[in-house]
Short mmCIF file of C-alpha atoms in Angstrom, two decimals:
data_model
loop_
_atom_site.label_atom_id
_atom_site.label_comp_id
_atom_site.label_asym_id
_atom_site.label_seq_id
_atom_site.Cartn_x
_atom_site.Cartn_y
_atom_site.Cartn_z
CA MET Y 1 -5.16 10.49 -10.50
CA TYR Y 2 -5.22 7.84 -13.21
CA TYR Y 3 -2.78 8.00 -16.14
CA LYS Y 4 -2.43 6.11 -19.40
CA MET Y 5 1.30 5.60 -19.96
CA THR Y 6 3.53 4.14 -22.65
CA LEU Y 7 6.43 2.27 -21.04
CA GLU Y 8 9.36 0.07 -22.02
CA ASP Y 9 10.64 -3.04 -20.31
CA LYS Y 10 12.56 -6.25 -20.86
CA VAL Y 11 10.27 -9.28 -20.55
CA ARG Y 12 11.39 -12.87 -20.06
CA VAL Y 13 9.21 -15.47 -21.76
CA PRO Y 14 9.87 -18.88 -20.14
CA PRO Y 15 10.49 -21.93 -22.34
CA SER Y 16 7.11 -23.40 -21.46
CA ARG Y 17 5.38 -20.37 -22.98
CA LEU Y 18 7.27 -20.44 -26.30
CA TRP Y 19 5.56 -21.92 -29.32
CA ASP Y 20 7.26 -25.13 -30.44
CA LYS Y 21 5.75 -25.09 -33.94
CA GLU Y 22 8.35 -24.76 -36.71
CA ILE Y 23 8.05 -21.59 -38.75
CA THR Y 24 7.86 -22.64 -42.36
CA ASN Y 25 6.41 -19.65 -44.18
CA GLU Y 26 5.45 -16.00 -43.80
CA GLN Y 27 1.90 -16.72 -42.61
CA ASP Y 28 3.22 -18.94 -39.82
CA ASN Y 29 5.57 -16.12 -38.83
CA VAL Y 30 2.64 -13.72 -38.40
CA ASP Y 31 0.85 -16.29 -36.25
CA TYR Y 32 3.97 -16.75 -34.13
CA LEU Y 33 4.37 -13.02 -33.52
CA ASP Y 34 0.70 -12.77 -32.56
CA HIS Y 35 1.24 -15.64 -30.13
CA ILE Y 36 4.28 -13.95 -28.56
CA LYS Y 37 2.33 -10.70 -28.16
CA VAL Y 38 -0.40 -12.53 -26.26
CA VAL Y 39 2.17 -14.29 -24.06
CA VAL Y 40 4.15 -11.10 -23.36
CA LEU Y 41 0.95 -9.23 -22.46
CA ASP Y 42 0.01 -12.06 -20.09
CA VAL Y 43 3.48 -12.08 -18.47
CA LEU Y 44 3.43 -8.29 -17.99
CA GLN Y 45 -0.05 -8.42 -16.48
CA GLU Y 46 1.04 -11.13 -14.03
CA GLN Y 47 4.20 -9.21 -13.05
CA LEU Y 48 2.95 -5.64 -12.90
CA GLU Y 49 -0.76 -5.41 -12.12
CA GLY Y 50 -1.19 -4.52 -8.46
CA SER Y 51 2.51 -3.70 -8.06
CA ILE Y 52 3.93 -0.31 -7.07
CA ASP Y 53 6.75 1.68 -8.63
CA LYS Y 54 7.28 4.93 -6.73
CA ALA Y 55 8.47 6.69 -9.90
CA ILE Y 56 5.56 5.47 -12.03
CA GLY Y 57 2.66 4.72 -9.68
CA ILE Y 58 0.37 1.81 -8.83
CA PHE Y 59 -0.21 -0.44 -11.83
CA ILE Y 60 -3.93 -0.88 -12.48
CA ALA Y 61 -3.75 -2.71 -15.81
CA VAL Y 62 -1.42 -3.48 -18.69
CA THR Y 63 -3.70 -2.89 -21.67
CA LYS Y 64 -1.74 -3.20 -24.91
CA ILE Y 65 1.53 -4.36 -26.45
CA CYS Y 66 2.73 -1.65 -28.86
CA ASP Y 67 5.99 -3.15 -30.09
CA ILE Y 68 8.20 -6.18 -29.48
CA GLY Y 69 11.86 -6.29 -30.44
CA GLU Y 70 13.86 -9.37 -31.39
CA GLY Y 71 14.30 -11.88 -28.61
CA ASP Y 72 17.62 -12.29 -26.80
CA ILE Y 73 18.87 -15.59 -25.42
CA ILE Y 74 21.22 -15.83 -22.45
CA PRO Y 75 23.46 -18.93 -22.21
CA GLY Y 76 22.20 -21.25 -19.49
CA ASP Y 77 18.73 -19.67 -19.48
CA GLY Y 78 16.02 -21.35 -21.55
CA GLY Y 79 13.86 -18.23 -21.65
CA VAL Y 80 13.80 -15.55 -24.34
CA TYR Y 81 14.11 -11.86 -23.39
CA TYR Y 82 12.08 -9.37 -25.43
CA SER Y 83 12.37 -5.59 -25.40
CA VAL Y 84 8.76 -4.47 -25.20
CA THR Y 85 6.89 -1.17 -25.53
CA PHE Y 86 3.47 -1.34 -23.89
CA GLU Y 87 0.59 0.74 -22.58
CA ALA Y 88 -0.56 0.67 -18.97
CA ILE Y 89 -3.05 2.42 -16.70
CA VAL Y 90 -1.47 3.59 -13.45
CA LEU Y 91 -2.75 5.35 -10.36
CA ARG Y 92 -0.64 8.07 -8.80
CA VAL Y 93 -1.77 9.10 -5.34
CA ALA Y 94 -0.55 12.39 -3.88
CA HIS Y 95 -0.84 13.80 -0.37
CA GLN Y 96 -3.89 16.11 -0.09
CA GLU Y 97 -5.32 14.82 -3.40
CA VAL Y 98 -9.08 14.37 -3.59
CA ILE Y 99 -9.83 10.84 -4.77
CA GLU Y 100 -12.88 8.65 -5.32
CA GLY Y 101 -13.36 5.01 -4.41
CA VAL Y 102 -15.88 2.40 -3.27
CA VAL Y 103 -16.40 1.21 0.31
CA VAL Y 104 -15.58 -2.51 0.47
CA GLU Y 105 -15.81 -3.10 4.22
CA THR Y 106 -16.86 -1.33 7.40
CA THR Y 107 -15.55 -1.99 10.90
CA SER Y 108 -15.89 -0.41 14.32
CA PHE Y 109 -12.82 1.73 13.61
CA GLY Y 110 -13.68 2.89 10.09
CA ALA Y 111 -14.15 1.90 6.47
CA PHE Y 112 -11.89 0.34 3.87
CA VAL Y 113 -12.17 2.07 0.50
CA SER Y 114 -11.10 0.40 -2.74
CA LEU Y 115 -9.10 2.59 -5.13
CA GLY Y 116 -8.65 -0.28 -7.61
CA PRO Y 117 -5.65 -2.47 -6.80
CA ILE Y 118 -5.18 -0.95 -3.37
CA ASP Y 119 -7.42 -0.01 -0.42
CA ALA Y 120 -7.43 3.20 1.59
CA MET Y 121 -8.53 3.58 5.21
CA LEU Y 122 -11.16 6.04 6.38
CA HIS Y 123 -10.88 6.15 10.17
CA VAL Y 124 -14.02 6.94 12.20
CA SER Y 125 -12.34 10.11 13.45
CA GLN Y 126 -12.08 11.34 9.85
CA ILE Y 127 -15.70 10.71 8.79
CA SER Y 128 -17.56 13.61 10.38
CA ASP Y 129 -17.68 16.00 13.33
CA ASP Y 130 -20.68 13.91 14.39
CA TYR Y 131 -20.26 10.95 16.75
CA ILE Y 132 -20.08 7.69 14.76
CA ASN Y 133 -21.85 4.49 15.83
CA TYR Y 134 -21.09 1.09 14.32
CA ASP Y 135 -24.05 -1.13 13.47
CA GLU Y 136 -22.29 -4.49 13.34
CA LYS Y 137 -25.43 -6.45 12.41
CA ASN Y 138 -26.04 -4.38 9.27
CA GLY Y 139 -22.38 -3.52 8.62
CA MET Y 140 -22.96 0.24 8.73
CA LEU Y 141 -21.28 3.28 10.24
CA ILE Y 142 -23.97 5.75 11.33
CA CYS Y 143 -23.61 9.42 12.27
CA GLN Y 144 -25.45 9.81 15.57
CA ASP Y 145 -27.14 13.19 14.94
CA THR Y 146 -27.60 13.35 11.15
CA LYS Y 147 -28.25 9.58 10.79
CA ARG Y 148 -26.07 9.53 7.67
CA GLN Y 149 -24.71 6.07 6.89
CA ILE Y 150 -21.68 4.44 5.30
CA LYS Y 151 -21.89 0.84 4.11
CA ALA Y 152 -20.17 -1.52 1.67
CA GLY Y 153 -20.88 -0.56 -1.93
CA ASP Y 154 -21.13 3.18 -1.27
CA GLY Y 155 -19.20 5.46 -3.59
CA LEU Y 156 -17.06 7.90 -1.67
CA ARG Y 157 -14.98 11.03 -2.23
CA GLY Y 158 -12.18 11.71 0.25
CA ARG Y 159 -8.93 13.61 0.61
CA VAL Y 160 -5.61 11.80 1.12
CA VAL Y 161 -4.16 12.79 4.51
CA ALA Y 162 -1.71 9.92 5.05
CA LEU Y 163 0.38 8.17 2.42
CA SER Y 164 3.00 5.43 2.72
CA LEU Y 165 3.61 3.22 -0.34
CA SER Y 166 5.74 0.06 -0.27
CA GLU Y 167 7.24 -1.25 -3.52
CA ARG Y 168 8.37 -4.52 -1.93
CA GLU Y 169 5.12 -5.26 -0.11
CA PRO Y 170 2.24 -3.41 -1.84
CA ARG Y 171 -0.24 -4.84 0.68
CA GLU Y 172 1.70 -3.09 3.44
CA SER Y 173 1.04 0.30 1.82
CA LYS Y 174 -1.11 2.71 3.81
CA ILE Y 175 -3.40 5.41 2.45
CA GLY Y 176 -5.47 7.40 4.93
CA LEU Y 177 -8.52 9.45 3.90
CA THR Y 178 -10.61 12.19 5.46
CA MET Y 179 -14.17 13.34 4.68
CA ARG Y 180 -14.18 16.15 7.26
CA GLN Y 181 -14.03 18.92 4.67
CA SER Y 182 -16.49 20.63 2.35
CA GLY Y 183 -17.25 18.73 -0.87
CA LEU Y 184 -16.27 15.34 0.56
CA GLY Y 185 -18.45 12.39 1.58
CA THR Y 186 -20.36 9.49 0.12
CA THR Y 187 -22.11 10.07 -3.20
CA THR Y 188 -25.43 9.94 -1.33
CA TRP Y 189 -24.32 12.66 1.10
CA LEU Y 190 -23.03 14.84 -1.74
CA ASP Y 191 -26.28 14.41 -3.69
CA GLU Y 192 -28.28 15.41 -0.59
CA GLU Y 193 -26.12 18.51 -0.10
CA PHE Y 194 -26.53 19.46 -3.76
CA GLU Y 195 -30.31 19.12 -3.60
CA ALA Y 196 -30.45 21.12 -0.34
CA GLU Y 197 -28.34 23.88 -1.86
CA LYS Y 198 -30.52 23.93 -4.99
CA ALA Y 199 -33.67 24.17 -2.85
CA GLY Y 200 -32.11 26.96 -0.77
CA ASN Y 201 -31.38 28.94 -3.91
CA GLY Y 202 -34.94 28.51 -5.07
CA ALA Y 203 -33.97 26.44 -8.10
#
């Protein structure tokens, strides 16, 4: 599930990112603070977006700087350290959670599903009770009996059945999905099931 969070952190602004213009009046001071806000937001986005904190979640985006304290200088370090309050969008993935994503790639062993900054794996054994064929030429996974397909660009709803997140190496994180339960599948499959159920009820 996605969350909007307000967080605090200490952010180092390197010397090269500091404004070298002398502050001579109040208006210049406002401009300088605006500049520092832009720089701090940029630094936080570079550091956090796509990273994982097991206590917080997977950082999708740093969206806003709420407050910046006075900068601290450490002897021997040319940077300035600011205490910052900011807003961020994070994704928290839980075991057995139902989650939606977009298929970004298909292979003979399954499909990779984008959840934003991280991909999940839908193994062929977790797609359907049907036998799955891989059409390499067209980049599609095809159910042998029902002829249902999965291809890049398809929206998909799956349940998390395997979860291993790595803070040090986010790309090494593993999220496994299944669609072998009621109410799961590609958006096309779910729409077809809805229409079939509606027709069966005489709607």
